[in-house]
Amino acid sequence: MTDTSEHSRAEALPTPPPQCPASKLGLGPGSGGRTRLYGPEAEKDPYGLYERLREEHGPVAPVLLSGDLPAWLVLGYRENLDVTRTPSRFSRDPRLWTEIREGKIPPDHPLLPVVTWQPMMSFVDGEQHERWRGAVNDSIARFDRRGIRRHVTQCANQLVDRFCAAGEADLVHQFAEHLPMMAMTQLLGMPEDYSPQLVNAARDMLKGTETAIASNEFVQETLRKLVARKHAQPGSDFTTWLLEHPVGLTDEEVQQHLRLVLIAAFETTANLIANTLKMVLTDVRFRASLAGGHMTLPDAVEQVLWDEPPFLTVCGRWAAQDTELAGKQIKAGDALVLGLAAGNVDTAVRPDLDAPIHGNRAHLAFSGGAHECPGQDVGRAIAGTGIDALMLRLPDLSLAVEESELPYRSSLLSRHLIALPVKFTACRPTPPVQAADEAAAMGRPTDSEAPVASPAEAGQALAARRTWWKSLRNWLRRR
């Protein structure tokens, strides 16, 4: 069915009464038969909404973004790859968007922080993209992977030390949200005490709330100051490497790429940690695979990236010309939203959604094509190392509530756990002697006045070094 006939049919529909659920979904003449991707109804069950749209429209569906801005949601796996791999048809430049060119997007629109053109690689194609992407790739390649894992392990232990004596915790607020930002601030060369404020600002910005623009400005100003400081005091960090790269990035270009890497890495990794921990604690088959040694931690992470990707959707692509996609007539300047979560469960590539797909990295969690996330392996390292450190310290973790009671918050871009309450056997924080050894391994000064651990504490620290998988399997087999 063509787009023209579809709109003709939609415009002939009568206006639904206010009490009808269809009125809340944006159906009727006022919205051209398009379904809203925002608001309580859409955010309550995004996965259910995607399947309803797939059933009604096929792999590409007409939708509305915040403020009833028209767009296309790409639901099919192959169609998502088609869009990401053909920049000549579907560009990353939002200045092509008809609604922007016609001035229909107000200055306080909640999507502006993620769709306003900025001088960074995610908003350009071709040679300029290769130039900026090359600088980012080269700088990421300079990271010491072992150093990242050591730092993440230390950060994870610091977080666990804050709640391990209580015997209970919320692993979203007390662990998953803070670990990625602690790791990223260090990798970017920022003071560690920036982390809490940046966590709040990043979450708010990505939720698209009324304060999203103010939160974005806080992040921008923080990074602006960081760039200025690194000019004066360069270091062995991502910011300095971008500033010193041979392509000669401007300060603004460096700042915008820092923002891109920081925000994307934070949201992706925080959700990945929370979702993986939730699956370990709630999914019987998942636990059985881990306990039986049929699945490794990297396998577990990839399974979660298929089933619950950190980003539900990505805004977006903009049609560079009149074109066709899955039978829909796309006009030049139309906005397209990549349905990463919907594409991952497309039966065309996953006929049996219950079948495990260990080691398969063909999911859309990190998008695809030339704009596929460049820092995905760093995110995997942070998530895997953090979970490993947590379970090593607290091998008898269990959920403190029924799975049905776990609260979620959804937005256009993401769906994440609000809380993951757990219980475990209370234990002491990391013995000072062990913390000093870890600090020395990281090349940081230690506190010479710190008390020396007792033989019992030292023995406890040594015992804690047993492998995580052995601890987890033993725990799972007892359940």
GROMACS .gro file of C-alpha atoms in nm:
model
  479
    1MET     CA    1   0.000   0.000   0.000
    2THR     CA    2   0.140   0.339  -0.092
    3ASP     CA    3   0.178   0.630   0.144
    4THR     CA    4  -0.083   0.829  -0.055
    5SER     CA    5  -0.358   0.571  -0.018
    6GLU     CA    6  -0.269   0.521   0.346
    7HIS     CA    7  -0.312   0.891   0.423
    8SER     CA    8  -0.634   0.909   0.223
    9ARG     CA    9  -0.776   0.628   0.432
   10ALA     CA   10  -0.657   0.785   0.756
   11GLU     CA   11  -0.799   1.127   0.679
   12ALA     CA   12  -1.141   0.972   0.618
   13LEU     CA   13  -1.158   0.833   0.969
   14PRO     CA   14  -1.400   1.001   1.211
   15THR     CA   15  -1.256   1.180   1.512
   16PRO     CA   16  -1.247   0.939   1.810
   17PRO     CA   17  -1.440   1.050   2.121
   18PRO     CA   18  -1.220   1.176   2.409
   19GLN     CA   19  -1.281   0.864   2.616
   20CYS     CA   20  -1.160   0.636   2.335
   21PRO     CA   21  -0.801   0.506   2.370
   22ALA     CA   22  -0.744   0.592   2.004
   23SER     CA   23  -0.777   0.963   2.084
   24LYS     CA   24  -0.484   0.933   2.322
   25LEU     CA   25  -0.275   0.763   2.058
   26GLY     CA   26  -0.311   1.049   1.814
   27LEU     CA   27  -0.546   0.885   1.560
   28GLY     CA   28  -0.785   1.090   1.351
   29PRO     CA   29  -0.780   1.390   1.117
   30GLY     CA   30  -0.582   1.607   1.356
   31SER     CA   31  -0.279   1.379   1.332
   32GLY     CA   32  -0.319   1.227   0.986
   33GLY     CA   33  -0.372   0.876   1.123
   34ARG     CA   34  -0.030   0.871   1.286
   35THR     CA   35   0.042   0.719   1.625
   36ARG     CA   36   0.211   0.922   1.896
   37LEU     CA   37   0.546   0.791   2.020
   38TYR     CA   38   0.525   1.009   2.330
   39GLY     CA   39   0.291   1.049   2.625
   40PRO     CA   40   0.170   0.803   2.891
   41GLU     CA   41   0.002   0.560   2.654
   42ALA     CA   42   0.308   0.522   2.431
   43GLU     CA   43   0.556   0.509   2.719
   44LYS     CA   44   0.361   0.254   2.924
   45ASP     CA   45   0.440  -0.034   2.689
   46PRO     CA   46   0.671   0.069   2.405
   47TYR     CA   47   0.739  -0.289   2.295
   48GLY     CA   48   0.365  -0.358   2.269
   49LEU     CA   49   0.322  -0.037   2.074
   50TYR     CA   50   0.593  -0.138   1.826
   51GLU     CA   51   0.425  -0.471   1.760
   52ARG     CA   52   0.086  -0.309   1.708
   53LEU     CA   53   0.242  -0.066   1.461
   54ARG     CA   54   0.421  -0.352   1.284
   55GLU     CA   55   0.094  -0.543   1.251
   56GLU     CA   56  -0.089  -0.238   1.114
   57HIS     CA   57   0.177  -0.087   0.888
   58GLY     CA   58   0.453  -0.341   0.830
   59PRO     CA   59   0.823  -0.261   0.878
   60VAL     CA   60   0.780   0.119   0.847
   61ALA     CA   61   0.507   0.310   1.033
   62PRO     CA   62   0.386   0.674   1.027
   63VAL     CA   63   0.421   0.824   1.376
   64LEU     CA   64   0.425   1.151   1.568
   65LEU     CA   65   0.707   1.284   1.783
   66SER     CA   66   0.667   1.528   2.073
   67GLY     CA   67   0.457   1.824   1.966
   68ASP     CA   68   0.288   1.607   1.701
   69LEU     CA   69   0.581   1.634   1.459
   70PRO     CA   70   0.540   1.375   1.180
   71ALA     CA   71   0.804   1.107   1.134
   72TRP     CA   72   0.852   0.746   1.021
   73LEU     CA   73   0.939   0.470   1.268
   74VAL     CA   74   1.155   0.198   1.111
   75LEU     CA   75   1.051  -0.132   1.270
   76GLY     CA   76   1.209  -0.392   1.042
   77TYR     CA   77   1.560  -0.527   1.096
   78ARG     CA   78   1.657  -0.518   0.730
   79GLU     CA   79   1.492  -0.179   0.681
   80ASN     CA   80   1.695  -0.036   0.970
   81LEU     CA   81   2.014  -0.160   0.807
   82ASP     CA   82   1.901  -0.021   0.472
   83VAL     CA   83   1.855   0.324   0.626
   84THR     CA   84   2.186   0.321   0.814
   85ARG     CA   85   2.386   0.195   0.515
   86THR     CA   86   2.259   0.433   0.245
   87PRO     CA   87   2.351   0.790   0.349
   88SER     CA   88   2.284   0.911  -0.006
   89ARG     CA   89   1.912   0.848   0.064
   90PHE     CA   90   1.895   0.886   0.440
   91SER     CA   91   2.123   1.154   0.581
   92ARG     CA   92   2.233   1.223   0.937
   93ASP     CA   93   2.206   1.600   0.881
   94PRO     CA   94   1.900   1.730   1.073
   95ARG     CA   95   1.910   2.058   0.881
   96LEU     CA   96   1.731   1.866   0.605
   97TRP     CA   97   1.427   1.814   0.830
   98THR     CA   98   1.129   1.992   0.678
   99GLU     CA   99   0.993   2.093   1.018
  100ILE     CA  100   1.322   2.262   1.108
  101ARG     CA  101   1.351   2.439   0.773
  102GLU     CA  102   0.994   2.564   0.804
  103GLY     CA  103   1.043   2.684   1.163
  104LYS     CA  104   0.784   2.449   1.311
  105ILE     CA  105   0.999   2.336   1.605
  106PRO     CA  106   0.988   2.580   1.901
  107PRO     CA  107   1.312   2.673   2.080
  108ASP     CA  108   1.204   2.488   2.394
  109HIS     CA  109   1.120   2.160   2.219
  110PRO     CA  110   1.248   1.866   2.432
  111LEU     CA  111   1.406   1.692   2.131
  112LEU     CA  112   1.629   1.985   2.040
  113PRO     CA  113   1.929   1.864   2.245
  114VAL     CA  114   1.943   1.549   2.032
  115VAL     CA  115   1.838   1.683   1.690
  116THR     CA  116   1.995   2.030   1.671
  117TRP     CA  117   2.285   2.027   1.426
  118GLN     CA  118   2.624   2.053   1.593
  119PRO     CA  119   2.977   2.014   1.455
  120MET     CA  120   3.021   1.647   1.533
  121MET     CA  121   3.042   1.320   1.348
  122SER     CA  122   2.687   1.201   1.421
  123PHE     CA  123   2.537   1.488   1.217
  124VAL     CA  124   2.744   1.462   0.899
  125ASP     CA  125   2.823   1.211   0.626
  126GLY     CA  126   3.100   1.167   0.372
  127GLU     CA  127   3.444   1.321   0.407
  128GLN     CA  128   3.360   1.539   0.706
  129HIS     CA  129   3.226   1.236   0.890
  130GLU     CA  130   3.542   1.041   0.810
  131ARG     CA  131   3.758   1.328   0.941
  132TRP     CA  132   3.577   1.362   1.273
  133ARG     CA  133   3.516   0.990   1.314
  134GLY     CA  134   3.883   0.921   1.247
  135ALA     CA  135   3.987   1.153   1.530
  136VAL     CA  136   3.745   0.983   1.770
  137ASN     CA  137   3.845   0.632   1.663
  138ASP     CA  138   4.216   0.709   1.692
  139SER     CA  139   4.169   0.857   2.040
  140ILE     CA  140   3.959   0.565   2.161
  141ALA     CA  141   4.223   0.326   2.028
  142ARG     CA  142   4.475   0.484   2.264
  143PHE     CA  143   4.285   0.367   2.572
  144ASP     CA  144   4.465   0.104   2.776
  145ARG     CA  145   4.203  -0.171   2.794
  146ARG     CA  146   4.363  -0.331   3.098
  147GLY     CA  147   4.381   0.010   3.260
  148ILE     CA  148   4.011   0.063   3.195
  149ARG     CA  149   3.927  -0.268   3.359
  150ARG     CA  150   4.145  -0.192   3.661
  151HIS     CA  151   3.985   0.148   3.702
  152VAL     CA  152   3.630   0.011   3.659
  153THR     CA  153   3.701  -0.261   3.915
  154GLN     CA  154   3.819  -0.002   4.164
  155CYS     CA  155   3.516   0.220   4.098
  156ALA     CA  156   3.282  -0.078   4.136
  157ASN     CA  157   3.441  -0.169   4.467
  158GLN     CA  158   3.409   0.189   4.587
  159LEU     CA  159   3.038   0.181   4.509
  160VAL     CA  160   2.989  -0.159   4.673
  161ASP     CA  161   3.174  -0.035   4.982
  162ARG     CA  162   2.905   0.228   5.030
  163PHE     CA  163   2.623  -0.024   5.077
  164CYS     CA  164   2.771  -0.370   5.141
  165ALA     CA  165   2.733  -0.347   5.520
  166ALA     CA  166   2.358  -0.283   5.489
  167GLY     CA  167   2.272  -0.619   5.331
  168GLU     CA  168   2.043  -0.444   5.082
  169ALA     CA  169   2.074  -0.193   4.801
  170ASP     CA  170   1.915  -0.042   4.492
  171LEU     CA  171   2.149  -0.144   4.213
  172VAL     CA  172   2.018   0.122   3.975
  173HIS     CA  173   2.073   0.431   4.190
  174GLN     CA  174   2.363   0.296   4.392
  175PHE     CA  175   2.554   0.111   4.122
  176ALA     CA  176   2.444   0.102   3.756
  177GLU     CA  177   2.388   0.477   3.716
  178HIS     CA  178   2.712   0.583   3.881
  179LEU     CA  179   2.968   0.333   3.753
  180PRO     CA  180   2.970   0.438   3.384
  181MET     CA  181   2.997   0.808   3.466
  182MET     CA  182   3.276   0.743   3.718
  183ALA     CA  183   3.463   0.553   3.449
  184MET     CA  184   3.395   0.807   3.173
  185THR     CA  185   3.495   1.112   3.376
  186GLN     CA  186   3.832   0.946   3.437
  187LEU     CA  187   3.874   0.852   3.070
  188LEU     CA  188   3.788   1.206   2.962
  189GLY     CA  189   4.027   1.356   3.217
  190MET     CA  190   3.760   1.513   3.439
  191PRO     CA  191   3.758   1.539   3.820
  192GLU     CA  192   3.572   1.244   3.973
  193ASP     CA  193   3.344   1.473   4.175
  194TYR     CA  194   3.176   1.583   3.850
  195SER     CA  195   3.014   1.243   3.820
  196PRO     CA  196   2.695   1.282   4.035
  197GLN     CA  197   2.584   1.608   3.871
  198LEU     CA  198   2.651   1.472   3.523
  199VAL     CA  199   2.447   1.158   3.595
  200ASN     CA  200   2.142   1.368   3.681
  201ALA     CA  201   2.187   1.603   3.386
  202ALA     CA  202   2.239   1.321   3.135
  203ARG     CA  203   1.931   1.129   3.249
  204ASP     CA  204   1.716   1.443   3.240
  205MET     CA  205   1.838   1.544   2.895
  206LEU     CA  206   1.766   1.203   2.743
  207LYS     CA  207   1.421   1.181   2.901
  208GLY     CA  208   1.323   1.490   2.701
  209THR     CA  209   1.166   1.667   2.999
  210GLU     CA  210   1.084   2.037   3.027
  211THR     CA  211   1.430   2.091   3.176
  212ALA     CA  212   1.616   1.894   2.907
  213ILE     CA  213   1.755   2.209   2.744
  214ALA     CA  214   1.885   2.343   3.078
  215SER     CA  215   2.044   2.006   3.154
  216ASN     CA  216   2.207   2.003   2.813
  217GLU     CA  217   2.353   2.348   2.876
  218PHE     CA  218   2.497   2.228   3.209
  219VAL     CA  219   2.672   1.942   3.030
  220GLN     CA  220   2.796   2.177   2.757
  221GLU     CA  221   2.935   2.429   3.006
  222THR     CA  222   3.108   2.155   3.205
  223LEU     CA  223   3.278   2.025   2.890
  224ARG     CA  224   3.363   2.378   2.774
  225LYS     CA  225   3.559   2.430   3.096
  226LEU     CA  226   3.724   2.089   3.058
  227VAL     CA  227   3.854   2.177   2.712
  228ALA     CA  228   3.997   2.504   2.840
  229ARG     CA  229   4.165   2.326   3.131
  230LYS     CA  230   4.321   2.061   2.905
  231HIS     CA  231   4.478   2.331   2.690
  232ALA     CA  232   4.660   2.450   3.001
  233GLN     CA  233   4.713   2.110   3.163
  234PRO     CA  234   4.717   1.832   2.902
  235GLY     CA  235   4.712   1.474   3.023
  236SER     CA  236   4.690   1.114   2.911
  237ASP     CA  237   4.316   1.126   2.843
  238PHE     CA  238   4.057   1.135   2.567
  239THR     CA  239   4.012   1.514   2.577
  240THR     CA  240   4.382   1.582   2.535
  241TRP     CA  241   4.412   1.327   2.254
  242LEU     CA  242   4.129   1.495   2.061
  243LEU     CA  243   4.289   1.836   2.109
  244GLU     CA  244   4.624   1.707   1.987
  245HIS     CA  245   4.494   1.499   1.695
  246PRO     CA  246   4.659   1.579   1.358
  247VAL     CA  247   4.328   1.667   1.188
  248GLY     CA  248   4.320   1.985   1.398
  249LEU     CA  249   3.979   1.989   1.566
  250THR     CA  250   3.850   2.322   1.691
  251ASP     CA  251   3.762   2.362   2.058
  252GLU     CA  252   3.393   2.350   1.972
  253GLU     CA  253   3.439   2.032   1.770
  254VAL     CA  254   3.625   1.872   2.062
  255GLN     CA  255   3.357   1.982   2.307
  256GLN     CA  256   3.071   1.841   2.099
  257HIS     CA  257   3.243   1.508   2.051
  258LEU     CA  258   3.311   1.486   2.423
  259ARG     CA  259   2.941   1.541   2.484
  260LEU     CA  260   2.848   1.277   2.228
  261VAL     CA  261   3.082   1.016   2.377
  262LEU     CA  262   2.997   1.100   2.739
  263ILE     CA  263   2.618   1.094   2.705
  264ALA     CA  264   2.598   0.796   2.471
  265ALA     CA  265   2.840   0.589   2.678
  266PHE     CA  266   2.663   0.676   3.002
  267GLU     CA  267   2.309   0.595   2.896
  268THR     CA  268   2.405   0.285   2.701
  269THR     CA  269   2.623   0.137   2.973
  270ALA     CA  270   2.403   0.226   3.269
  271ASN     CA  271   2.104   0.058   3.106
  272LEU     CA  272   2.313  -0.239   2.996
  273ILE     CA  273   2.440  -0.299   3.351
  274ALA     CA  274   2.094  -0.271   3.504
  275ASN     CA  275   1.928  -0.492   3.241
  276THR     CA  276   2.196  -0.761   3.263
  277LEU     CA  277   2.177  -0.772   3.643
  278LYS     CA  278   1.799  -0.790   3.626
  279MET     CA  279   1.815  -1.081   3.384
  280VAL     CA  280   2.068  -1.267   3.599
  281LEU     CA  281   1.837  -1.223   3.899
  282THR     CA  282   1.502  -1.298   3.735
  283ASP     CA  283   1.531  -1.517   3.426
  284VAL     CA  284   1.533  -1.889   3.512
  285ARG     CA  285   1.672  -2.001   3.174
  286PHE     CA  286   1.932  -1.731   3.184
  287ARG     CA  287   2.045  -1.842   3.530
  288ALA     CA  288   2.049  -2.204   3.420
  289SER     CA  289   2.272  -2.123   3.123
  290LEU     CA  290   2.513  -1.936   3.348
  291ALA     CA  291   2.510  -2.202   3.618
  292GLY     CA  292   2.570  -2.481   3.367
  293GLY     CA  293   2.856  -2.299   3.203
  294HIS     CA  294   2.666  -2.279   2.872
  295MET     CA  295   2.686  -1.900   2.873
  296THR     CA  296   2.971  -1.666   2.959
  297LEU     CA  297   2.936  -1.311   3.086
  298PRO     CA  298   3.010  -1.164   2.740
  299ASP     CA  299   2.740  -1.396   2.599
  300ALA     CA  300   2.500  -1.268   2.863
  301VAL     CA  301   2.571  -0.907   2.773
  302GLU     CA  302   2.507  -0.973   2.403
  303GLN     CA  303   2.180  -1.150   2.483
  304VAL     CA  304   2.064  -0.844   2.674
  305LEU     CA  305   2.170  -0.619   2.386
  306TRP     CA  306   1.936  -0.821   2.164
  307ASP     CA  307   1.641  -0.841   2.405
  308GLU     CA  308   1.661  -0.509   2.589
  309PRO     CA  309   1.889  -0.269   2.403
  310PRO     CA  310   1.986   0.043   2.600
  311PHE     CA  311   1.833   0.271   2.336
  312LEU     CA  312   1.486   0.181   2.209
  313THR     CA  313   1.512   0.422   1.920
  314VAL     CA  314   1.753   0.672   1.769
  315CYS     CA  315   1.656   1.007   1.617
  316GLY     CA  316   1.742   0.984   1.347
  317ARG     CA  317   1.783   1.006   0.978
  318TRP     CA  318   1.638   1.257   0.734
  319ALA     CA  319   1.544   1.176   0.379
  320ALA     CA  320   1.789   1.344   0.140
  321GLN     CA  321   1.553   1.286  -0.153
  322ASP     CA  322   1.212   1.147  -0.237
  323THR     CA  323   1.249   0.773  -0.194
  324GLU     CA  324   1.073   0.451  -0.103
  325LEU     CA  325   1.116   0.227   0.198
  326ALA     CA  326   0.917  -0.095   0.252
  327GLY     CA  327   0.641   0.031   0.024
  328LYS     CA  328   0.612   0.370   0.194
  329GLN     CA  329   0.675   0.685  -0.007
  330ILE     CA  330   0.923   0.894   0.191
  331LYS     CA  331   0.945   1.262   0.098
  332ALA     CA  332   1.269   1.462   0.100
  333GLY     CA  333   1.305   1.622   0.442
  334ASP     CA  334   1.100   1.356   0.626
  335ALA     CA  335   1.235   1.241   0.964
  336LEU     CA  336   1.303   0.872   1.028
  337VAL     CA  337   1.340   0.717   1.372
  338LEU     CA  338   1.549   0.401   1.389
  339GLY     CA  339   1.359   0.137   1.585
  340LEU     CA  340   1.653  -0.052   1.735
  341ALA     CA  341   1.448  -0.251   1.987
  342ALA     CA  342   1.178  -0.331   1.731
  343GLY     CA  343   1.435  -0.440   1.472
  344ASN     CA  344   1.603  -0.671   1.721
  345VAL     CA  345   1.281  -0.873   1.766
  346ASP     CA  346   1.182  -0.878   1.399
  347THR     CA  347   1.079  -1.236   1.325
  348ALA     CA  348   1.248  -1.207   0.985
  349VAL     CA  349   1.580  -1.251   1.166
  350ARG     CA  350   1.460  -1.404   1.496
  351PRO     CA  351   1.177  -1.648   1.424
  352ASP     CA  352   1.210  -1.789   1.775
  353LEU     CA  353   1.260  -1.510   2.027
  354ASP     CA  354   1.315  -1.763   2.308
  355ALA     CA  355   1.614  -1.922   2.138
  356PRO     CA  356   1.949  -1.806   2.283
  357ILE     CA  357   2.185  -1.634   2.043
  358HIS     CA  358   2.514  -1.662   2.228
  359GLY     CA  359   2.800  -1.462   2.084
  360ASN     CA  360   2.592  -1.310   1.804
  361ARG     CA  361   2.674  -0.940   1.769
  362ALA     CA  362   2.449  -0.874   1.470
  363HIS     CA  363   2.194  -0.684   1.684
  364LEU     CA  364   2.105  -0.319   1.628
  365ALA     CA  365   2.178  -0.204   1.985
  366PHE     CA  366   2.465   0.016   1.866
  367SER     CA  367   2.293   0.114   1.537
  368GLY     CA  368   2.472   0.021   1.213
  369GLY     CA  369   2.648   0.144   0.905
  370ALA     CA  370   2.908   0.421   0.910
  371HIS     CA  371   2.753   0.571   1.225
  372GLU     CA  372   2.765   0.256   1.436
  373CYS     CA  373   2.873   0.343   1.790
  374PRO     CA  374   3.254   0.374   1.796
  375GLY     CA  375   3.285   0.319   2.171
  376GLN     CA  376   3.075   0.005   2.203
  377ASP     CA  377   3.366  -0.213   2.314
  378VAL     CA  378   3.452   0.034   2.589
  379GLY     CA  379   3.090   0.016   2.704
  380ARG     CA  380   3.102  -0.362   2.702
  381ALA     CA  381   3.424  -0.354   2.907
  382ILE     CA  382   3.274  -0.120   3.167
  383ALA     CA  383   2.953  -0.323   3.196
  384GLY     CA  384   3.119  -0.665   3.205
  385THR     CA  385   3.395  -0.564   3.446
  386GLY     CA  386   3.154  -0.382   3.674
  387ILE     CA  387   2.911  -0.674   3.696
  388ASP     CA  388   3.201  -0.913   3.752
  389ALA     CA  389   3.334  -0.702   4.041
  390LEU     CA  390   2.989  -0.666   4.196
  391MET     CA  391   2.911  -1.038   4.189
  392LEU     CA  392   3.255  -1.124   4.320
  393ARG     CA  393   3.190  -0.908   4.625
  394LEU     CA  394   2.824  -1.010   4.668
  395PRO     CA  395   2.783  -1.361   4.521
  396ASP     CA  396   2.448  -1.430   4.693
  397LEU     CA  397   2.261  -1.132   4.546
  398SER     CA  398   1.888  -1.188   4.509
  399LEU     CA  399   1.594  -0.971   4.413
  400ALA     CA  400   1.423  -0.807   4.713
  401VAL     CA  401   1.083  -0.773   4.540
  402GLU     CA  402   0.878  -0.965   4.289
  403GLU     CA  403   0.985  -0.911   3.930
  404SER     CA  404   0.641  -0.769   3.850
  405GLU     CA  405   0.705  -0.491   4.102
  406LEU     CA  406   1.015  -0.357   3.925
  407PRO     CA  407   0.942   0.000   3.808
  408TYR     CA  408   1.038   0.131   3.464
  409ARG     CA  409   1.047   0.471   3.301
  410SER     CA  410   1.021   0.503   2.925
  411SER     CA  411   1.078   0.784   2.681
  412LEU     CA  412   1.112   0.802   2.306
  413LEU     CA  413   1.480   0.707   2.323
  414SER     CA  414   1.508   0.463   2.610
  415ARG     CA  415   1.339   0.243   2.866
  416HIS     CA  416   1.524   0.186   3.189
  417LEU     CA  417   1.471   0.047   3.533
  418ILE     CA  418   1.396   0.308   3.795
  419ALA     CA  419   1.505   0.073   4.074
  420LEU     CA  420   1.651  -0.275   4.118
  421PRO     CA  421   1.622  -0.356   4.491
  422VAL     CA  422   1.834  -0.651   4.606
  423LYS     CA  423   1.937  -0.823   4.926
  424PHE     CA  424   2.251  -1.012   5.016
  425THR     CA  425   2.464  -1.119   5.309
  426ALA     CA  426   2.605  -0.804   5.468
  427CYS     CA  427   2.983  -0.779   5.460
  428ARG     CA  428   3.260  -0.538   5.544
  429PRO     CA  429   3.393  -0.277   5.301
  430THR     CA  430   3.717  -0.353   5.118
  431PRO     CA  431   4.001  -0.394   5.373
  432PRO     CA  432   4.233  -0.090   5.367
  433VAL     CA  433   4.536  -0.298   5.270
  434GLN     CA  434   4.354  -0.432   4.965
  435ALA     CA  435   4.234  -0.085   4.867
  436ALA     CA  436   4.592   0.041   4.895
  437ASP     CA  437   4.718  -0.239   4.671
  438GLU     CA  438   4.454  -0.151   4.410
  439ALA     CA  439   4.539   0.218   4.427
  440ALA     CA  440   4.908   0.139   4.382
  441ALA     CA  441   4.825  -0.079   4.081
  442MET     CA  442   4.645   0.221   3.932
  443GLY     CA  443   4.948   0.442   3.994
  444ARG     CA  444   4.774   0.662   4.252
  445PRO     CA  445   4.916   0.773   4.588
  446THR     CA  446   4.796   0.584   4.894
  447ASP     CA  447   4.714   0.707   5.241
  448SER     CA  448   5.013   0.622   5.459
  449GLU     CA  449   4.800   0.676   5.769
  450ALA     CA  450   4.545   0.412   5.672
  451PRO     CA  451   4.518   0.135   5.934
  452VAL     CA  452   4.676  -0.198   5.849
  453ALA     CA  453   4.431  -0.480   5.794
  454SER     CA  454   4.417  -0.759   6.048
  455PRO     CA  455   4.517  -1.113   5.944
  456ALA     CA  456   4.148  -1.203   5.938
  457GLU     CA  457   4.069  -0.913   5.705
  458ALA     CA  458   4.362  -0.998   5.483
  459GLY     CA  459   4.239  -1.356   5.461
  460GLN     CA  460   3.893  -1.232   5.378
  461ALA     CA  461   4.037  -1.021   5.095
  462LEU     CA  462   4.232  -1.318   4.959
  463ALA     CA  463   3.924  -1.541   4.967
  464ALA     CA  464   3.727  -1.277   4.780
  465ARG     CA  465   3.960  -1.317   4.482
  466ARG     CA  466   3.805  -1.652   4.382
  467THR     CA  467   3.656  -1.650   4.033
  468TRP     CA  468   3.320  -1.486   3.985
  469TRP     CA  469   3.184  -1.769   3.773
  470LYS     CA  470   3.254  -2.029   4.041
  471SER     CA  471   3.076  -1.813   4.300
  472LEU     CA  472   2.781  -1.747   4.071
  473ARG     CA  473   2.740  -2.109   3.966
  474ASN     CA  474   2.750  -2.228   4.326
  475TRP     CA  475   2.489  -1.971   4.422
  476LEU     CA  476   2.261  -2.049   4.129
  477ARG     CA  477   2.276  -2.424   4.193
  478ARG     CA  478   2.156  -2.368   4.549
  479ARG     CA  479   1.849  -2.178   4.433
   0.00000   0.00000   0.00000
